[in-house]
Amino acid sequence: MSDFDSIYAHKPVIQIGVSSCLLGEKVRYDGGHKQNAYIIQTLGKYFEFKSFCPEMSIGLGVPRETLRIIETSSGHRCVRVIDSSFDVTDQLTQLADEQRHWPSGLCGYVFKKGSPSCGIGGGKLYRGEHISLDAVGVFAKR
Ligand code: SF4
């Protein structure tokens, strides 16, 4: 055990929220995951994880149609790629509001990069035919 490990062995539990797919849970649109070994094996030694998947929590299920962020006259909206009339922006925002008490028990979050729900930066923003990489996931933004 390293000095760092031994220090943390006696610390109280530090709980952080983590996008479920990064923990290996099969919650992605295609039934897959994005398991991240660093989070599980290294951060897992020092933190307790509270798993969350906003898209599953609003009932989209697996498998599901993919979502994306588009720019509209009423702001950025999270919609289905194949049908922009299927808009889950309000549901994701409401879910984040319902989980507003979470941060009082958590010391931070690890969000899945680029997700239209979880990404805190670098997500694709569609403006008609133009795509930029400055979208923020609706849940993460809230
Ligand atoms: S909504 Fe978040 S947790 Fe769920 S699959 Fe997408 S990135 Fe992962």
JSON list of C-alpha atoms and ligand atoms in Angstrom, two decimals:
[
{"chain": "A", "resi": 1, "resn": "MET", "atom": "CA", "xyz": [0.00, 0.00, 0.00]},
{"chain": "A", "resi": 2, "resn": "SER", "atom": "CA", "xyz": [1.43, 3.41, -0.99]},
{"chain": "A", "resi": 3, "resn": "ASP", "atom": "CA", "xyz": [1.56, 6.38, 1.41]},
{"chain": "A", "resi": 4, "resn": "PHE", "atom": "CA", "xyz": [-1.29, 7.91, -0.58]},
{"chain": "A", "resi": 5, "resn": "ASP", "atom": "CA", "xyz": [-3.37, 4.73, -0.24]},
{"chain": "A", "resi": 6, "resn": "SER", "atom": "CA", "xyz": [-2.73, 4.46, 3.48]},
{"chain": "A", "resi": 7, "resn": "ILE", "atom": "CA", "xyz": [-3.76, 8.07, 4.06]},
{"chain": "A", "resi": 8, "resn": "TYR", "atom": "CA", "xyz": [-7.05, 7.52, 2.26]},
{"chain": "A", "resi": 9, "resn": "ALA", "atom": "CA", "xyz": [-7.69, 4.17, 3.97]},
{"chain": "A", "resi": 10, "resn": "HIS", "atom": "CA", "xyz": [-8.56, 6.13, 7.12]},
{"chain": "A", "resi": 11, "resn": "LYS", "atom": "CA", "xyz": [-10.58, 8.92, 5.52]},
{"chain": "A", "resi": 12, "resn": "PRO", "atom": "CA", "xyz": [-14.39, 9.09, 5.63]},
{"chain": "A", "resi": 13, "resn": "VAL", "atom": "CA", "xyz": [-16.30, 8.08, 2.51]},
{"chain": "A", "resi": 14, "resn": "ILE", "atom": "CA", "xyz": [-16.23, 10.69, -0.24]},
{"chain": "A", "resi": 15, "resn": "GLN", "atom": "CA", "xyz": [-19.18, 10.21, -2.55]},
{"chain": "A", "resi": 16, "resn": "ILE", "atom": "CA", "xyz": [-19.23, 11.46, -6.16]},
{"chain": "A", "resi": 17, "resn": "GLY", "atom": "CA", "xyz": [-21.81, 11.15, -8.91]},
{"chain": "A", "resi": 18, "resn": "VAL", "atom": "CA", "xyz": [-20.72, 9.31, -12.06]},
{"chain": "A", "resi": 19, "resn": "SER", "atom": "CA", "xyz": [-22.47, 8.81, -15.39]},
{"chain": "A", "resi": 20, "resn": "SER", "atom": "CA", "xyz": [-23.60, 5.17, -15.27]},
{"chain": "A", "resi": 21, "resn": "CYS", "atom": "CA", "xyz": [-22.11, 4.21, -18.63]},
{"chain": "A", "resi": 22, "resn": "LEU", "atom": "CA", "xyz": [-18.62, 5.13, -17.34]},
{"chain": "A", "resi": 23, "resn": "LEU", "atom": "CA", "xyz": [-19.07, 2.52, -14.61]},
{"chain": "A", "resi": 24, "resn": "GLY", "atom": "CA", "xyz": [-19.75, -0.18, -17.17]},
{"chain": "A", "resi": 25, "resn": "GLU", "atom": "CA", "xyz": [-23.52, -0.16, -16.91]},
{"chain": "A", "resi": 26, "resn": "LYS", "atom": "CA", "xyz": [-25.18, -1.03, -20.22]},
{"chain": "A", "resi": 27, "resn": "VAL", "atom": "CA", "xyz": [-27.34, 2.07, -20.43]},
{"chain": "A", "resi": 28, "resn": "ARG", "atom": "CA", "xyz": [-26.20, 3.64, -23.69]},
{"chain": "A", "resi": 29, "resn": "TYR", "atom": "CA", "xyz": [-28.56, 4.02, -26.64]},
{"chain": "A", "resi": 30, "resn": "ASP", "atom": "CA", "xyz": [-27.17, 0.85, -28.25]},
{"chain": "A", "resi": 31, "resn": "GLY", "atom": "CA", "xyz": [-27.14, -1.23, -25.09]},
{"chain": "A", "resi": 32, "resn": "GLY", "atom": "CA", "xyz": [-23.42, -0.73, -24.61]},
{"chain": "A", "resi": 33, "resn": "HIS", "atom": "CA", "xyz": [-21.33, 1.12, -22.05]},
{"chain": "A", "resi": 34, "resn": "LYS", "atom": "CA", "xyz": [-18.23, 3.30, -21.85]},
{"chain": "A", "resi": 35, "resn": "GLN", "atom": "CA", "xyz": [-16.52, 1.67, -18.92]},
{"chain": "A", "resi": 36, "resn": "ASN", "atom": "CA", "xyz": [-13.55, 3.73, -17.80]},
{"chain": "A", "resi": 37, "resn": "ALA", "atom": "CA", "xyz": [-10.81, 1.76, -16.08]},
{"chain": "A", "resi": 38, "resn": "TYR", "atom": "CA", "xyz": [-9.23, 4.83, -14.46]},
{"chain": "A", "resi": 39, "resn": "ILE", "atom": "CA", "xyz": [-12.49, 5.79, -12.78]},
{"chain": "A", "resi": 40, "resn": "ILE", "atom": "CA", "xyz": [-13.24, 2.28, -11.56]},
{"chain": "A", "resi": 41, "resn": "GLN", "atom": "CA", "xyz": [-9.79, 1.06, -10.59]},
{"chain": "A", "resi": 42, "resn": "THR", "atom": "CA", "xyz": [-8.06, 4.26, -9.47]},
{"chain": "A", "resi": 43, "resn": "LEU", "atom": "CA", "xyz": [-10.76, 6.70, -8.37]},
{"chain": "A", "resi": 44, "resn": "GLY", "atom": "CA", "xyz": [-12.70, 3.73, -7.03]},
{"chain": "A", "resi": 45, "resn": "LYS", "atom": "CA", "xyz": [-10.09, 3.28, -4.31]},
{"chain": "A", "resi": 46, "resn": "TYR", "atom": "CA", "xyz": [-10.80, 6.71, -2.86]},
{"chain": "A", "resi": 47, "resn": "PHE", "atom": "CA", "xyz": [-14.39, 7.53, -3.74]},
{"chain": "A", "resi": 48, "resn": "GLU", "atom": "CA", "xyz": [-17.79, 5.94, -3.44]},
{"chain": "A", "resi": 49, "resn": "PHE", "atom": "CA", "xyz": [-19.81, 6.27, -6.64]},
{"chain": "A", "resi": 50, "resn": "LYS", "atom": "CA", "xyz": [-23.42, 7.33, -7.01]},
{"chain": "A", "resi": 51, "resn": "SER", "atom": "CA", "xyz": [-24.41, 6.16, -10.47]},
{"chain": "A", "resi": 52, "resn": "PHE", "atom": "CA", "xyz": [-26.86, 8.12, -12.60]},
{"chain": "A", "resi": 53, "resn": "CYS", "atom": "CA", "xyz": [-28.16, 7.96, -16.17]},
{"chain": "A", "resi": 54, "resn": "PRO", "atom": "CA", "xyz": [-30.51, 10.82, -17.02]},
{"chain": "A", "resi": 55, "resn": "GLU", "atom": "CA", "xyz": [-31.78, 9.24, -20.23]},
{"chain": "A", "resi": 56, "resn": "MET", "atom": "CA", "xyz": [-32.76, 6.04, -18.43]},
{"chain": "A", "resi": 57, "resn": "SER", "atom": "CA", "xyz": [-34.27, 8.05, -15.58]},
{"chain": "A", "resi": 58, "resn": "ILE", "atom": "CA", "xyz": [-36.66, 9.84, -17.91]},
{"chain": "A", "resi": 59, "resn": "GLY", "atom": "CA", "xyz": [-37.78, 6.48, -19.27]},
{"chain": "A", "resi": 60, "resn": "LEU", "atom": "CA", "xyz": [-36.11, 6.30, -22.67]},
{"chain": "A", "resi": 61, "resn": "GLY", "atom": "CA", "xyz": [-34.93, 2.72, -22.13]},
{"chain": "A", "resi": 62, "resn": "VAL", "atom": "CA", "xyz": [-32.40, 0.56, -23.99]},
{"chain": "A", "resi": 63, "resn": "PRO", "atom": "CA", "xyz": [-32.02, 0.44, -26.90]},
{"chain": "A", "resi": 64, "resn": "ARG", "atom": "CA", "xyz": [-33.23, 3.92, -27.85]},
{"chain": "A", "resi": 65, "resn": "GLU", "atom": "CA", "xyz": [-32.93, 6.42, -30.64]},
{"chain": "A", "resi": 66, "resn": "THR", "atom": "CA", "xyz": [-29.93, 8.73, -30.39]},
{"chain": "A", "resi": 67, "resn": "LEU", "atom": "CA", "xyz": [-30.31, 12.32, -29.24]},
{"chain": "A", "resi": 68, "resn": "ARG", "atom": "CA", "xyz": [-28.53, 15.51, -30.20]},
{"chain": "A", "resi": 69, "resn": "ILE", "atom": "CA", "xyz": [-28.49, 19.18, -29.27]},
{"chain": "A", "resi": 70, "resn": "ILE", "atom": "CA", "xyz": [-29.87, 21.58, -31.83]},
{"chain": "A", "resi": 71, "resn": "GLU", "atom": "CA", "xyz": [-30.08, 25.35, -31.82]},
{"chain": "A", "resi": 72, "resn": "THR", "atom": "CA", "xyz": [-33.60, 26.69, -32.18]},
{"chain": "A", "resi": 73, "resn": "SER", "atom": "CA", "xyz": [-35.33, 30.03, -31.78]},
{"chain": "A", "resi": 74, "resn": "SER", "atom": "CA", "xyz": [-36.17, 28.93, -28.22]},
{"chain": "A", "resi": 75, "resn": "GLY", "atom": "CA", "xyz": [-32.58, 28.00, -27.35]},
{"chain": "A", "resi": 76, "resn": "HIS", "atom": "CA", "xyz": [-30.70, 24.73, -27.35]},
{"chain": "A", "resi": 77, "resn": "ARG", "atom": "CA", "xyz": [-32.95, 21.70, -27.40]},
{"chain": "A", "resi": 78, "resn": "CYS", "atom": "CA", "xyz": [-32.19, 18.01, -26.91]},
{"chain": "A", "resi": 79, "resn": "VAL", "atom": "CA", "xyz": [-34.06, 16.06, -29.57]},
{"chain": "A", "resi": 80, "resn": "ARG", "atom": "CA", "xyz": [-34.05, 12.74, -31.40]},
{"chain": "A", "resi": 81, "resn": "VAL", "atom": "CA", "xyz": [-31.71, 12.71, -34.38]},
{"chain": "A", "resi": 82, "resn": "ILE", "atom": "CA", "xyz": [-34.37, 11.14, -36.60]},
{"chain": "A", "resi": 83, "resn": "ASP", "atom": "CA", "xyz": [-37.27, 13.26, -35.34]},
{"chain": "A", "resi": 84, "resn": "SER", "atom": "CA", "xyz": [-36.63, 16.70, -33.88]},
{"chain": "A", "resi": 85, "resn": "SER", "atom": "CA", "xyz": [-40.24, 16.94, -32.74]},
{"chain": "A", "resi": 86, "resn": "PHE", "atom": "CA", "xyz": [-39.33, 14.37, -30.06]},
{"chain": "A", "resi": 87, "resn": "ASP", "atom": "CA", "xyz": [-37.85, 16.82, -27.57]},
{"chain": "A", "resi": 88, "resn": "VAL", "atom": "CA", "xyz": [-36.67, 15.70, -24.11]},
{"chain": "A", "resi": 89, "resn": "THR", "atom": "CA", "xyz": [-35.14, 19.00, -22.99]},
{"chain": "A", "resi": 90, "resn": "ASP", "atom": "CA", "xyz": [-37.86, 19.75, -20.46]},
{"chain": "A", "resi": 91, "resn": "GLN", "atom": "CA", "xyz": [-37.81, 16.20, -19.06]},
{"chain": "A", "resi": 92, "resn": "LEU", "atom": "CA", "xyz": [-34.03, 16.29, -18.54]},
{"chain": "A", "resi": 93, "resn": "THR", "atom": "CA", "xyz": [-34.25, 19.73, -16.97]},
{"chain": "A", "resi": 94, "resn": "GLN", "atom": "CA", "xyz": [-37.04, 18.60, -14.64]},
{"chain": "A", "resi": 95, "resn": "LEU", "atom": "CA", "xyz": [-35.04, 15.52, -13.65]},
{"chain": "A", "resi": 96, "resn": "ALA", "atom": "CA", "xyz": [-32.05, 17.69, -12.74]},
{"chain": "A", "resi": 97, "resn": "ASP", "atom": "CA", "xyz": [-34.35, 19.86, -10.65]},
{"chain": "A", "resi": 98, "resn": "GLU", "atom": "CA", "xyz": [-35.72, 16.79, -8.88]},
{"chain": "A", "resi": 99, "resn": "GLN", "atom": "CA", "xyz": [-32.14, 15.75, -8.04]},
{"chain": "A", "resi": 100, "resn": "ARG", "atom": "CA", "xyz": [-31.18, 19.19, -6.79]},
{"chain": "A", "resi": 101, "resn": "HIS", "atom": "CA", "xyz": [-30.69, 17.77, -3.29]},
{"chain": "A", "resi": 102, "resn": "TRP", "atom": "CA", "xyz": [-27.98, 15.38, -4.55]},
{"chain": "A", "resi": 103, "resn": "PRO", "atom": "CA", "xyz": [-25.05, 17.84, -4.41]},
{"chain": "A", "resi": 104, "resn": "SER", "atom": "CA", "xyz": [-25.53, 18.27, -0.67]},
{"chain": "A", "resi": 105, "resn": "GLY", "atom": "CA", "xyz": [-24.42, 14.64, -0.29]},
{"chain": "A", "resi": 106, "resn": "LEU", "atom": "CA", "xyz": [-21.89, 14.56, -3.12]},
{"chain": "A", "resi": 107, "resn": "CYS", "atom": "CA", "xyz": [-18.44, 16.05, -3.44]},
{"chain": "A", "resi": 108, "resn": "GLY", "atom": "CA", "xyz": [-18.47, 16.24, -7.23]},
{"chain": "A", "resi": 109, "resn": "TYR", "atom": "CA", "xyz": [-19.53, 14.68, -10.49]},
{"chain": "A", "resi": 110, "resn": "VAL", "atom": "CA", "xyz": [-17.83, 12.81, -13.31]},
{"chain": "A", "resi": 111, "resn": "PHE", "atom": "CA", "xyz": [-19.85, 13.34, -16.48]},
{"chain": "A", "resi": 112, "resn": "LYS", "atom": "CA", "xyz": [-19.57, 11.48, -19.78]},
{"chain": "A", "resi": 113, "resn": "LYS", "atom": "CA", "xyz": [-17.95, 13.81, -22.29]},
{"chain": "A", "resi": 114, "resn": "GLY", "atom": "CA", "xyz": [-19.89, 14.85, -25.35]},
{"chain": "A", "resi": 115, "resn": "SER", "atom": "CA", "xyz": [-23.27, 13.44, -24.30]},
{"chain": "A", "resi": 116, "resn": "PRO", "atom": "CA", "xyz": [-26.34, 15.57, -25.12]},
{"chain": "A", "resi": 117, "resn": "SER", "atom": "CA", "xyz": [-27.50, 14.78, -21.59]},
{"chain": "A", "resi": 118, "resn": "CYS", "atom": "CA", "xyz": [-24.35, 14.38, -19.47]},
{"chain": "A", "resi": 119, "resn": "GLY", "atom": "CA", "xyz": [-21.61, 16.21, -21.36]},
{"chain": "A", "resi": 120, "resn": "ILE", "atom": "CA", "xyz": [-20.25, 19.34, -19.71]},
{"chain": "A", "resi": 121, "resn": "GLY", "atom": "CA", "xyz": [-18.42, 20.46, -22.82]},
{"chain": "A", "resi": 122, "resn": "GLY", "atom": "CA", "xyz": [-17.28, 19.48, -26.27]},
{"chain": "A", "resi": 123, "resn": "GLY", "atom": "CA", "xyz": [-20.65, 18.17, -27.36]},
{"chain": "A", "resi": 124, "resn": "LYS", "atom": "CA", "xyz": [-21.91, 18.62, -30.90]},
{"chain": "A", "resi": 125, "resn": "LEU", "atom": "CA", "xyz": [-24.26, 21.54, -31.42]},
{"chain": "A", "resi": 126, "resn": "TYR", "atom": "CA", "xyz": [-26.25, 21.42, -34.67]},
{"chain": "A", "resi": 127, "resn": "ARG", "atom": "CA", "xyz": [-27.17, 24.74, -36.29]},
{"chain": "A", "resi": 128, "resn": "GLY", "atom": "CA", "xyz": [-28.80, 23.61, -39.49]},
{"chain": "A", "resi": 129, "resn": "GLU", "atom": "CA", "xyz": [-25.98, 22.13, -41.56]},
{"chain": "A", "resi": 130, "resn": "HIS", "atom": "CA", "xyz": [-23.32, 23.68, -39.34]},
{"chain": "A", "resi": 131, "resn": "ILE", "atom": "CA", "xyz": [-21.86, 21.70, -36.41]},
{"chain": "A", "resi": 132, "resn": "SER", "atom": "CA", "xyz": [-19.77, 23.19, -33.62]},
{"chain": "A", "resi": 133, "resn": "LEU", "atom": "CA", "xyz": [-18.32, 21.55, -30.53]},
{"chain": "A", "resi": 134, "resn": "ASP", "atom": "CA", "xyz": [-19.71, 23.79, -27.84]},
{"chain": "A", "resi": 135, "resn": "ALA", "atom": "CA", "xyz": [-22.89, 22.03, -26.74]},
{"chain": "A", "resi": 136, "resn": "VAL", "atom": "CA", "xyz": [-23.45, 21.28, -23.07]},
{"chain": "A", "resi": 137, "resn": "GLY", "atom": "CA", "xyz": [-25.63, 18.35, -22.04]},
{"chain": "A", "resi": 138, "resn": "VAL", "atom": "CA", "xyz": [-29.03, 19.47, -20.78]},
{"chain": "A", "resi": 139, "resn": "PHE", "atom": "CA", "xyz": [-28.88, 17.56, -17.48]},
{"chain": "A", "resi": 140, "resn": "ALA", "atom": "CA", "xyz": [-25.26, 18.55, -16.78]},
{"chain": "A", "resi": 141, "resn": "LYS", "atom": "CA", "xyz": [-25.95, 22.18, -17.62]},
{"chain": "A", "resi": 142, "resn": "ARG", "atom": "CA", "xyz": [-28.87, 22.36, -15.21]},
{"chain": "B", "resi": 1, "resn": "SF4", "atom": "S1", "xyz": [-27.31, 9.68, -20.49]},
{"chain": "B", "resi": 1, "resn": "SF4", "atom": "FE1", "xyz": [-25.30, 9.93, -19.50]},
{"chain": "B", "resi": 1, "resn": "SF4", "atom": "S2", "xyz": [-25.10, 8.07, -18.24]},
{"chain": "B", "resi": 1, "resn": "SF4", "atom": "FE2", "xyz": [-26.73, 7.67, -19.69]},
{"chain": "B", "resi": 1, "resn": "SF4", "atom": "S3", "xyz": [-25.72, 6.65, -21.41]},
{"chain": "B", "resi": 1, "resn": "SF4", "atom": "FE3", "xyz": [-25.77, 8.84, -21.88]},
{"chain": "B", "resi": 1, "resn": "SF4", "atom": "S4", "xyz": [-23.82, 9.65, -21.16]},
{"chain": "B", "resi": 1, "resn": "SF4", "atom": "FE4", "xyz": [-24.09, 7.65, -20.20]}
]
